[in-house]
């Protein structure tokens, strides 16, 4: 079947064994139009030249991953985090993207409330830089299993609260199905996010059953229990028109031939994101 890949974006970390130059060439050859760049993929490279190389492959740089990690009990570390986020904003501008994704951070030695306050202060400190560079700071709520050290923002409601409190056109939110699929308030919070103009990014993969590693065992869309198409419908109904970004960290898939893995991604995207195979094959009601 012919699938429309015009809204398909892949995160460089998804095909981690490939250098960014190989990823760009192979994504472009597969007809993919978007790329989200992880900062490690830029190591040792001229960032603006790398951005140019990506555009020469007709790839839109959807975002730079990642900034964040604001909370700490140590005020010096909090300052360093703000400086690092300012650098991320500069790097995004050099690369030619208008978005930095934030994994906001958490400090296990203090309350989640205190960490959230430090996140809010940290983002607020970087907003003027983001505005000057034309780069949006995009808060990504993370699954609560990461509330110890990775993020004190664990639901879309909390991300909405934060974005609405910061009230800036330079702050947005990334909805990642892996982190949010379980949330009983997801549909209404996606509506709220769209209504307030904060819905900036949409990340997709699947939750494998059983999951053998809480970080590095993400699945291809359709391989697990996340209703990806249902969530995509909610996101679209909330007004989102951006890319569907495939973000898979997987020790299993990283060991595979990456060209074969890329084929699987495109196939899974067509079958489980663009279409509903249960409906196509069995005439079951589409989600
Ligand atoms: Zn994500």
Coordinates of N, CA, C and O and ligand atoms in Angstrom, one line a residue, residues 140 176 203 247, ligand 1:
X140 N 8.6 17.8 27.8 CA 8.1 16.5 27.5 C 7.9 15.8 28.9 O 8.8 15.5 29.6
X176 N 4.4 12.3 24.2 CA 5.0 11.0 23.8 C 4.2 9.9 24.3 O 3.9 9.7 25.5
X203 N 5.5 12.2 19.8 CA 6.5 11.2 19.7 C 5.8 9.8 19.8 O 4.9 9.6 20.6
X247 N 10.5 7.6 18.0 CA 11.6 7.7 19.0 C 11.6 6.3 19.7 O 10.8 6.0 20.6
Ligands
LIG1 ZN1 9.8 11.5 23.4

